[in-house]
Amino acid sequence: MNEARDNLGPLDRLAGYHFRRTSSAMRKDFEKAVDGLGISQVSFAVLSVISANPGIRQGEVGRMLDIQRANMVTMIGDLTKSELVTRGRDESDRRAVTLSLTPRGQDQLAASLARIQAREAKALEGLDEKQVAALIATLNAIRRNCENAD
Amino acid sequence: MNEARDNLGPLDRLAGYHFRRTSSAMRKDFEKAVDGLGISQVSFAVLSVISANPGIRQGEVGRMLDIQRANMVTMIGDLTKSELVTRGRDESDRRAVTLSLTPRGQDQLAASLARIQAREAKALEGLDEKQVAALIATLNAIRRNCENAD
DNA sequence: TATTGTTATACTCTATAACTATA
DNA sequence: TATAGTTATAGAGTATAACAATA
């Protein structure tokens, strides 16, 4: 009944390949989850970080999420136009832009979070809470290894 | 000594976020590994699949790797120009294009594979062979869950 | 001088629709 | 009518360089 598995060659033993495929599948899942809300994985991440750190500097958000300064500008511009985020000036360093969520931004974050969590529950079916935590810890360890390599 | 960890908000408990970051870090690692060889994660994957299945149809490669037909054309066109891949016609179905590696394609695959494996070993430091196999199995299970969701 | 944000731009990856030739 | 490949094109996402304001 089981079809013979595709022969991918050496690729099949490379973790990087499987990460790329799984990450892509989860991104498509994400897009289905938030369909119609006009939000992407990255803009959701930005909303989440601002929500947890009201008044955070724009550049700091970029550093936390590995988003280039130049790309932060467009992103925040869009989120401001959509009235999800408000910009301010840091009075102690007038170069810096500070960011906060609007009430609408908070609603948007909560609504999309609920949908995303529901989808993730299905994607992670078969793993208990402890295994998910362990998986995330492994992912973070691998990422650190990559980022610290020459 | 440890700095307080960044507060990402609810994002930090979403596996999809960590997959995106880890996958991106491994892609950057991949690019460093094959720097100068003119190969990408996807073109490497294509070479690997063709290597394991000489004479495979172009569309079949796309199905195995989730690459759109339209994008396969450009990809195979480039690999053919670089003399890594040769195209043939399937005589039993003259619509179909069959693919094989040139000797140079085989060399390219072997050379990049060695570099990629060396990098992966560092990225996966701390995990033994069994744990890596278990990780890959988990990634495949998650991907199947995503792909089978409505 | 160095840093924050900005503008402009380019490049890669991926997605879609319309076309052709074969089945 | 359906399938394999093709062409053209558009949209994300990301990367780089040059610049203005402020430190």
mmCIF file of C-alpha atoms (C1' of nucleotides) in Angstrom:
data_model
loop_
_atom_site.group_PDB
_atom_site.id
_atom_site.type_symbol
_atom_site.label_atom_id
_atom_site.label_comp_id
_atom_site.label_asym_id
_atom_site.label_seq_id
_atom_site.Cartn_x
_atom_site.Cartn_y
_atom_site.Cartn_z
ATOM 1 C CA MET A 1 0.000 0.000 0.000
ATOM 2 C CA ASN A 2 2.849 2.385 0.762
ATOM 3 C CA GLU A 3 4.382 3.749 -2.371
ATOM 4 C CA ALA A 4 8.149 3.491 -2.552
ATOM 5 C CA ARG A 5 9.656 6.728 -1.233
ATOM 6 C CA ASP A 6 11.142 9.217 -3.665
ATOM 7 C CA ASN A 7 14.877 8.856 -4.050
ATOM 8 C CA LEU A 8 16.327 12.310 -3.453
ATOM 9 C CA GLY A 9 19.963 11.232 -3.441
ATOM 10 C CA PRO A 10 22.330 12.715 -0.822
ATOM 11 C CA LEU A 11 19.857 15.571 -0.320
ATOM 12 C CA ASP A 12 17.706 13.342 1.854
ATOM 13 C CA ARG A 13 20.364 13.220 4.558
ATOM 14 C CA LEU A 14 20.853 16.991 4.688
ATOM 15 C CA ALA A 15 19.028 18.741 7.509
ATOM 16 C CA GLY A 16 19.140 22.067 5.636
ATOM 17 C CA TYR A 17 16.943 20.657 2.883
ATOM 18 C CA HIS A 18 14.326 19.374 5.327
ATOM 19 C CA PHE A 19 14.361 22.670 7.188
ATOM 20 C CA ARG A 20 13.720 24.536 3.960
ATOM 21 C CA ARG A 21 10.798 22.275 3.004
ATOM 22 C CA THR A 22 9.221 22.272 6.454
ATOM 23 C CA SER A 23 9.650 26.002 6.875
ATOM 24 C CA SER A 24 8.046 26.563 3.476
ATOM 25 C CA ALA A 25 5.122 24.265 4.324
ATOM 26 C CA MET A 26 4.581 26.110 7.599
ATOM 27 C CA ARG A 27 4.704 29.478 5.801
ATOM 28 C CA LYS A 28 1.976 28.317 3.406
ATOM 29 C CA ASP A 29 0.006 27.134 6.428
ATOM 30 C CA PHE A 30 0.506 30.525 8.051
ATOM 31 C CA GLU A 31 -0.785 32.288 4.945
ATOM 32 C CA LYS A 32 -3.911 30.143 4.906
ATOM 33 C CA ALA A 33 -4.423 30.847 8.617
ATOM 34 C CA VAL A 34 -4.346 34.626 8.238
ATOM 35 C CA ASP A 35 -5.935 34.727 4.780
ATOM 36 C CA GLY A 36 -7.692 38.063 4.277
ATOM 37 C CA LEU A 37 -5.991 39.799 7.230
ATOM 38 C CA GLY A 38 -3.263 41.285 5.025
ATOM 39 C CA ILE A 39 -0.451 40.102 7.245
ATOM 40 C CA SER A 40 2.771 38.175 6.553
ATOM 41 C CA GLN A 41 5.002 36.056 8.769
ATOM 42 C CA VAL A 42 7.403 38.970 9.086
ATOM 43 C CA SER A 43 4.829 41.686 9.782
ATOM 44 C CA PHE A 44 3.202 39.416 12.368
ATOM 45 C CA ALA A 45 6.605 39.031 14.022
ATOM 46 C CA VAL A 46 7.040 42.811 14.071
ATOM 47 C CA LEU A 47 3.614 43.305 15.680
ATOM 48 C CA SER A 48 4.430 40.681 18.302
ATOM 49 C CA VAL A 49 7.734 42.297 19.266
ATOM 50 C CA ILE A 50 6.239 45.792 19.452
ATOM 51 C CA SER A 51 3.374 44.444 21.529
ATOM 52 C CA ALA A 52 5.786 42.950 24.052
ATOM 53 C CA ASN A 53 7.945 46.093 24.088
ATOM 54 C CA PRO A 54 5.815 49.234 23.653
ATOM 55 C CA GLY A 55 7.944 52.238 22.677
ATOM 56 C CA ILE A 56 10.784 50.031 21.362
ATOM 57 C CA ARG A 57 13.124 51.586 18.811
ATOM 58 C CA GLN A 58 12.655 50.659 15.178
ATOM 59 C CA GLY A 59 16.268 49.535 14.816
ATOM 60 C CA GLU A 60 16.004 47.309 17.877
ATOM 61 C CA VAL A 61 13.048 45.461 16.349
ATOM 62 C CA GLY A 62 15.124 44.891 13.228
ATOM 63 C CA ARG A 63 18.037 43.548 15.247
ATOM 64 C CA MET A 64 15.803 41.153 17.186
ATOM 65 C CA LEU A 65 14.180 39.791 14.026
ATOM 66 C CA ASP A 66 17.144 40.073 11.628
ATOM 67 C CA ILE A 67 15.421 42.588 9.363
ATOM 68 C CA GLN A 68 17.620 45.104 7.517
ATOM 69 C CA ARG A 69 17.154 48.764 8.493
ATOM 70 C CA ALA A 70 16.126 49.636 4.954
ATOM 71 C CA ASN A 71 13.439 46.965 4.936
ATOM 72 C CA MET A 72 12.173 48.011 8.360
ATOM 73 C CA VAL A 73 11.302 51.419 6.920
ATOM 74 C CA THR A 74 8.935 50.011 4.285
ATOM 75 C CA MET A 75 7.474 47.505 6.711
ATOM 76 C CA ILE A 76 6.733 50.090 9.418
ATOM 77 C CA GLY A 77 5.465 52.502 6.776
ATOM 78 C CA ASP A 78 2.921 49.908 5.634
ATOM 79 C CA LEU A 79 1.886 49.033 9.194
ATOM 80 C CA THR A 80 1.455 52.730 9.955
ATOM 81 C CA LYS A 81 -0.664 53.261 6.838
ATOM 82 C CA SER A 82 -2.821 50.311 7.945
ATOM 83 C CA GLU A 83 -3.116 52.038 11.351
ATOM 84 C CA LEU A 84 -1.724 49.062 13.232
ATOM 85 C CA VAL A 85 1.407 50.859 14.481
ATOM 86 C CA THR A 86 2.204 54.434 15.549
ATOM 87 C CA ARG A 87 5.605 56.067 15.293
ATOM 88 C CA GLY A 88 7.075 58.403 17.895
ATOM 89 C CA ARG A 89 10.414 60.125 18.507
ATOM 90 C CA ASP A 90 12.742 59.067 21.273
ATOM 91 C CA GLU A 91 13.244 62.362 23.152
ATOM 92 C CA SER A 92 16.575 61.205 24.600
ATOM 93 C CA ASP A 93 17.926 60.393 21.115
ATOM 94 C CA ARG A 94 16.103 62.306 18.454
ATOM 95 C CA ARG A 95 17.470 60.137 15.642
ATOM 96 C CA ALA A 96 15.496 57.159 16.858
ATOM 97 C CA VAL A 97 11.911 56.229 16.012
ATOM 98 C CA THR A 98 9.857 54.525 18.711
ATOM 99 C CA LEU A 99 7.018 52.152 17.934
ATOM 100 C CA SER A 100 3.784 51.142 19.616
ATOM 101 C CA LEU A 101 0.665 49.262 18.593
ATOM 102 C CA THR A 102 -2.625 51.038 18.039
ATOM 103 C CA PRO A 103 -5.719 49.434 19.604
ATOM 104 C CA ARG A 104 -6.433 48.137 16.118
ATOM 105 C CA GLY A 105 -2.925 46.693 15.955
ATOM 106 C CA GLN A 106 -3.513 44.893 19.245
ATOM 107 C CA ASP A 107 -6.776 43.460 17.925
ATOM 108 C CA GLN A 108 -5.098 42.388 14.688
ATOM 109 C CA LEU A 109 -2.312 40.681 16.636
ATOM 110 C CA ALA A 110 -4.758 38.841 18.909
ATOM 111 C CA ALA A 111 -6.999 37.757 16.044
ATOM 112 C CA SER A 112 -4.180 36.446 13.877
ATOM 113 C CA LEU A 113 -2.447 34.805 16.846
ATOM 114 C CA ALA A 114 -5.555 32.761 17.593
ATOM 115 C CA ARG A 115 -5.784 31.552 14.002
ATOM 116 C CA ILE A 116 -2.077 30.774 13.808
ATOM 117 C CA GLN A 117 -2.095 28.815 17.051
ATOM 118 C CA ALA A 118 -5.030 26.735 15.839
ATOM 119 C CA ARG A 119 -3.140 25.857 12.649
ATOM 120 C CA GLU A 120 0.072 25.118 14.518
ATOM 121 C CA ALA A 121 -1.732 22.725 16.789
ATOM 122 C CA LYS A 122 -2.623 20.682 13.707
ATOM 123 C CA ALA A 123 0.858 20.973 12.224
ATOM 124 C CA LEU A 124 2.447 19.744 15.448
ATOM 125 C CA GLU A 125 -0.073 16.970 15.990
ATOM 126 C CA GLY A 126 1.655 14.010 17.637
ATOM 127 C CA LEU A 127 4.033 16.161 19.665
ATOM 128 C CA ASP A 128 3.207 17.000 23.268
ATOM 129 C CA GLU A 129 3.974 20.370 24.848
ATOM 130 C CA LYS A 130 7.307 19.164 26.186
ATOM 131 C CA GLN A 131 8.409 17.832 22.812
ATOM 132 C CA VAL A 132 7.503 21.107 21.123
ATOM 133 C CA ALA A 133 9.560 23.027 23.679
ATOM 134 C CA ALA A 134 12.476 20.652 23.087
ATOM 135 C CA LEU A 135 12.141 21.059 19.324
ATOM 136 C CA ILE A 136 12.216 24.859 19.616
ATOM 137 C CA ALA A 137 15.267 24.622 21.875
ATOM 138 C CA THR A 138 16.995 22.460 19.260
ATOM 139 C CA LEU A 139 16.137 24.923 16.501
ATOM 140 C CA ASN A 140 17.585 27.787 18.540
ATOM 141 C CA ALA A 141 20.763 25.812 19.234
ATOM 142 C CA ILE A 142 21.222 25.076 15.519
ATOM 143 C CA ARG A 143 20.608 28.710 14.639
ATOM 144 C CA ARG A 144 23.194 29.861 17.145
ATOM 145 C CA ASN A 145 25.696 27.380 15.697
ATOM 146 C CA CYS A 146 25.098 28.805 12.217
ATOM 147 C CA GLU A 147 25.296 32.427 13.299
ATOM 148 C CA ASN A 148 28.527 31.874 15.226
ATOM 149 C CA ALA A 149 30.289 30.030 12.380
ATOM 150 C CA ASP A 150 33.013 32.259 10.874
ATOM 151 C CA MET B 1 26.831 37.015 32.593
ATOM 152 C CA ASN B 2 23.924 36.068 30.360
ATOM 153 C CA GLU B 3 22.100 39.044 28.996
ATOM 154 C CA ALA B 4 18.362 38.944 29.507
ATOM 155 C CA ARG B 5 16.751 37.276 26.505
ATOM 156 C CA ASP B 6 14.883 39.375 23.991
ATOM 157 C CA ASN B 7 11.173 39.474 24.649
ATOM 158 C CA LEU B 8 9.497 38.507 21.384
ATOM 159 C CA GLY B 9 5.986 38.268 22.783
ATOM 160 C CA PRO B 10 3.752 35.367 21.688
ATOM 161 C CA LEU B 11 6.011 34.854 18.678
ATOM 162 C CA ASP B 12 8.518 33.059 20.856
ATOM 163 C CA ARG B 13 6.121 30.140 21.419
ATOM 164 C CA LEU B 14 5.348 29.687 17.715
ATOM 165 C CA ALA B 15 7.283 26.907 16.014
ATOM 166 C CA GLY B 16 6.741 28.487 12.597
ATOM 167 C CA TYR B 17 8.801 31.520 13.605
ATOM 168 C CA HIS B 18 11.702 29.410 14.825
ATOM 169 C CA PHE B 19 11.584 27.296 11.671
ATOM 170 C CA ARG B 20 11.776 30.423 9.546
ATOM 171 C CA ARG B 21 14.768 31.790 11.464
ATOM 172 C CA THR B 22 16.637 28.485 11.576
ATOM 173 C CA SER B 23 15.950 27.731 7.942
ATOM 174 C CA SER B 24 17.196 31.189 6.997
ATOM 175 C CA ALA B 25 20.353 30.768 9.085
ATOM 176 C CA MET B 26 21.057 27.405 7.440
ATOM 177 C CA ARG B 27 20.481 28.927 3.987
ATOM 178 C CA LYS B 28 23.076 31.618 4.722
ATOM 179 C CA ASP B 29 25.394 28.871 5.947
ATOM 180 C CA PHE B 30 24.771 26.937 2.738
ATOM 181 C CA GLU B 31 25.636 29.979 0.647
ATOM 182 C CA LYS B 32 28.916 30.452 2.498
ATOM 183 C CA ALA B 33 29.694 26.748 2.029
ATOM 184 C CA VAL B 34 29.273 26.825 -1.753
ATOM 185 C CA ASP B 35 30.529 30.377 -2.243
ATOM 186 C CA GLY B 36 31.953 30.738 -5.740
ATOM 187 C CA LEU B 37 30.394 27.547 -7.103
ATOM 188 C CA GLY B 38 27.370 29.384 -8.487
ATOM 189 C CA ILE B 39 24.850 27.037 -6.903
ATOM 190 C CA SER B 40 21.765 27.629 -4.742
ATOM 191 C CA GLN B 41 19.919 25.398 -2.278
ATOM 192 C CA VAL B 42 17.322 24.662 -4.933
ATOM 193 C CA SER B 43 19.712 23.985 -7.815
ATOM 194 C CA PHE B 44 21.726 21.710 -5.525
ATOM 195 C CA ALA B 45 18.533 19.829 -4.728
ATOM 196 C CA VAL B 46 17.793 19.455 -8.449
ATOM 197 C CA LEU B 47 21.280 18.096 -9.134
ATOM 198 C CA SER B 48 20.931 15.619 -6.274
ATOM 199 C CA VAL B 49 17.597 14.274 -7.515
ATOM 200 C CA ILE B 50 18.801 13.947 -11.107
ATOM 201 C CA SER B 51 21.958 12.227 -9.891
ATOM 202 C CA ALA B 52 19.885 9.618 -8.026
ATOM 203 C CA ASN B 53 17.479 9.179 -10.972
ATOM 204 C CA PRO B 54 19.295 9.563 -14.301
ATOM 205 C CA GLY B 55 16.850 10.131 -17.163
ATOM 206 C CA ILE B 56 14.107 11.366 -14.809
ATOM 207 C CA ARG B 57 11.446 13.598 -16.318
ATOM 208 C CA GLN B 58 11.655 17.315 -15.653
ATOM 209 C CA GLY B 59 8.138 17.457 -14.249
ATOM 210 C CA GLU B 60 8.846 14.608 -11.875
ATOM 211 C CA VAL B 61 11.798 16.504 -10.388
ATOM 212 C CA GLY B 62 9.526 19.477 -9.858
ATOM 213 C CA ARG B 63 6.922 17.328 -8.125
ATOM 214 C CA MET B 64 9.499 15.781 -5.799
ATOM 215 C CA LEU B 65 10.952 19.149 -4.807
ATOM 216 C CA ASP B 66 7.783 21.273 -4.995
ATOM 217 C CA ILE B 67 9.100 23.477 -7.788
ATOM 218 C CA GLN B 68 6.544 24.943 -10.211
ATOM 219 C CA ARG B 69 6.787 23.763 -13.808
ATOM 220 C CA ALA B 70 7.418 27.307 -15.004
ATOM 221 C CA ASN B 71 10.313 27.729 -12.595
ATOM 222 C CA MET B 72 11.780 24.347 -13.522
ATOM 223 C CA VAL B 73 12.234 25.600 -17.082
ATOM 224 C CA THR B 74 14.476 28.507 -16.084
ATOM 225 C CA MET B 75 16.353 26.402 -13.557
ATOM 226 C CA ILE B 76 17.095 23.562 -16.005
ATOM 227 C CA GLY B 77 17.915 26.119 -18.692
ATOM 228 C CA ASP B 78 20.567 27.639 -16.437
ATOM 229 C CA LEU B 79 21.975 24.251 -15.411
ATOM 230 C CA THR B 80 22.153 23.257 -19.069
ATOM 231 C CA LYS B 81 23.961 26.480 -19.997
ATOM 232 C CA SER B 82 26.426 25.771 -17.199
ATOM 233 C CA GLU B 83 26.886 22.290 -18.714
ATOM 234 C CA LEU B 84 25.899 20.535 -15.487
ATOM 235 C CA VAL B 85 22.759 18.904 -16.915
ATOM 236 C CA THR B 86 21.748 17.515 -20.316
ATOM 237 C CA ARG B 87 18.219 17.375 -21.660
ATOM 238 C CA GLY B 88 16.803 14.488 -23.668
ATOM 239 C CA ARG B 89 13.406 13.520 -25.071
ATOM 240 C CA ASP B 90 11.391 10.649 -23.638
ATOM 241 C CA GLU B 91 10.797 8.489 -26.747
ATOM 242 C CA SER B 92 7.688 6.889 -25.247
ATOM 243 C CA ASP B 93 6.135 10.322 -24.560
ATOM 244 C CA ARG B 94 7.579 12.979 -26.771
ATOM 245 C CA ARG B 95 6.146 15.807 -24.671
ATOM 246 C CA ALA B 96 8.436 14.937 -21.784
ATOM 247 C CA VAL B 97 11.990 16.131 -21.215
ATOM 248 C CA THR B 98 14.420 13.740 -19.520
ATOM 249 C CA LEU B 99 17.365 14.931 -17.459
ATOM 250 C CA SER B 100 20.807 13.597 -16.649
ATOM 251 C CA LEU B 101 23.969 15.002 -15.124
ATOM 252 C CA THR B 102 27.039 15.681 -17.218
ATOM 253 C CA PRO B 103 30.388 14.507 -15.787
ATOM 254 C CA ARG B 104 30.906 18.116 -14.794
ATOM 255 C CA GLY B 105 27.513 18.087 -13.072
ATOM 256 C CA GLN B 106 28.552 15.019 -11.108
ATOM 257 C CA ASP B 107 31.782 16.716 -10.057
ATOM 258 C CA GLN B 108 29.935 19.863 -9.066
ATOM 259 C CA LEU B 109 27.475 17.841 -6.983
ATOM 260 C CA ALA B 110 30.252 15.911 -5.231
ATOM 261 C CA ALA B 111 32.324 19.030 -4.551
ATOM 262 C CA SER B 112 29.426 21.046 -3.149
ATOM 263 C CA LEU B 113 28.113 18.079 -1.153
ATOM 264 C CA ALA B 114 31.436 17.758 0.660
ATOM 265 C CA ARG B 115 31.444 21.441 1.578
ATOM 266 C CA ILE B 116 27.802 21.392 2.666
ATOM 267 C CA GLN B 117 28.268 18.327 4.850
ATOM 268 C CA ALA B 118 31.240 19.937 6.563
ATOM 269 C CA ARG B 119 29.153 23.010 7.373
ATOM 270 C CA GLU B 120 26.174 20.968 8.527
ATOM 271 C CA ALA B 121 28.366 19.038 10.915
ATOM 272 C CA LYS B 122 29.156 22.334 12.647
ATOM 273 C CA ALA B 123 25.548 23.521 12.544
ATOM 274 C CA LEU B 124 24.343 20.282 14.141
ATOM 275 C CA GLU B 125 27.111 20.160 16.729
ATOM 276 C CA GLY B 126 25.791 18.619 19.917
ATOM 277 C CA LEU B 127 23.428 16.230 18.153
ATOM 278 C CA ASP B 128 24.504 12.655 17.496
ATOM 279 C CA GLU B 129 23.607 10.754 14.333
ATOM 280 C CA LYS B 130 20.508 9.251 15.922
ATOM 281 C CA GLN B 131 19.227 12.618 17.108
ATOM 282 C CA VAL B 132 19.718 14.116 13.652
ATOM 283 C CA ALA B 133 17.727 11.251 12.097
ATOM 284 C CA ALA B 134 14.979 11.796 14.692
ATOM 285 C CA LEU B 135 14.969 15.537 13.984
ATOM 286 C CA ILE B 136 14.596 14.934 10.248
ATOM 287 C CA ALA B 137 11.784 12.459 10.898
ATOM 288 C CA THR B 138 10.014 15.095 13.013
ATOM 289 C CA LEU B 139 10.430 17.710 10.284
ATOM 290 C CA ASN B 140 8.934 15.332 7.723
ATOM 291 C CA ALA B 141 5.992 14.551 10.008
ATOM 292 C CA ILE B 142 5.281 18.246 10.522
ATOM 293 C CA ARG B 143 5.516 18.895 6.802
ATOM 294 C CA ARG B 144 3.067 16.087 6.064
ATOM 295 C CA ASN B 145 0.657 17.536 8.640
ATOM 296 C CA CYS B 146 0.844 20.917 6.918
ATOM 297 C CA GLU B 147 0.451 19.524 3.426
ATOM 298 C CA ASN B 148 -2.523 17.400 4.408
ATOM 299 C CA ALA B 149 -4.386 20.228 6.178
ATOM 300 C CA ASP B 150 -7.450 21.234 4.121
ATOM 301 C "C1'" DT C 1 33.218 59.803 13.369
ATOM 302 C "C1'" DA C 2 29.462 56.639 14.346
ATOM 303 C "C1'" DT C 3 24.623 55.678 14.426
ATOM 304 C "C1'" DT C 4 19.405 56.023 13.125
ATOM 305 C "C1'" DG C 5 16.563 56.224 9.774
ATOM 306 C "C1'" DT C 6 15.635 57.014 4.882
ATOM 307 C "C1'" DT C 7 15.575 56.539 -0.271
ATOM 308 C "C1'" DA C 8 16.395 54.138 -4.322
ATOM 309 C "C1'" DT C 9 17.419 50.102 -6.477
ATOM 310 C "C1'" DA C 10 18.447 45.384 -7.754
ATOM 311 C "C1'" DC C 11 18.372 40.577 -7.320
ATOM 312 C "C1'" DT C 12 16.385 36.078 -6.073
ATOM 313 C "C1'" DC C 13 12.460 33.213 -5.284
ATOM 314 C "C1'" DT C 14 8.091 32.037 -6.153
ATOM 315 C "C1'" DA C 15 3.382 32.294 -8.296
ATOM 316 C "C1'" DT C 16 -0.036 32.737 -12.213
ATOM 317 C "C1'" DA C 17 -1.906 32.797 -16.733
ATOM 318 C "C1'" DA C 18 -1.758 31.911 -21.511
ATOM 319 C "C1'" DC C 19 0.385 29.367 -25.091
ATOM 320 C "C1'" DT C 20 2.366 24.811 -27.950
ATOM 321 C "C1'" DA C 21 2.948 20.141 -28.774
ATOM 322 C "C1'" DT C 22 1.861 15.894 -27.789
ATOM 323 C "C1'" DA C 23 -1.112 12.228 -25.620
ATOM 324 C "C1'" DT D 1 -9.812 16.830 -23.127
ATOM 325 C "C1'" DA D 2 -5.652 16.398 -20.321
ATOM 326 C "C1'" DT D 3 -0.720 16.668 -19.706
ATOM 327 C "C1'" DA D 4 4.473 18.317 -20.358
ATOM 328 C "C1'" DG D 5 6.823 21.912 -21.179
ATOM 329 C "C1'" DT D 6 7.296 26.847 -22.327
ATOM 330 C "C1'" DT D 7 6.990 32.012 -22.185
ATOM 331 C "C1'" DA D 8 6.134 36.185 -20.009
ATOM 332 C "C1'" DT D 9 5.293 38.618 -16.099
ATOM 333 C "C1'" DA D 10 4.314 40.085 -11.435
ATOM 334 C "C1'" DG D 11 4.847 40.001 -6.510
ATOM 335 C "C1'" DA D 12 7.252 38.926 -2.242
ATOM 336 C "C1'" DG D 13 11.371 39.038 0.333
ATOM 337 C "C1'" DT D 14 15.819 40.453 0.918
ATOM 338 C "C1'" DA D 15 20.313 42.927 0.067
ATOM 339 C "C1'" DT D 16 23.411 47.045 -0.869
ATOM 340 C "C1'" DA D 17 24.863 51.743 -1.372
ATOM 341 C "C1'" DA D 18 24.444 56.587 -0.745
ATOM 342 C "C1'" DC D 19 22.415 60.236 1.928
ATOM 343 C "C1'" DA D 20 20.416 63.398 6.023
ATOM 344 C "C1'" DA D 21 19.898 64.239 10.798
ATOM 345 C "C1'" DT D 22 21.602 63.561 15.175
ATOM 346 C "C1'" DA D 23 24.852 61.755 18.607
#
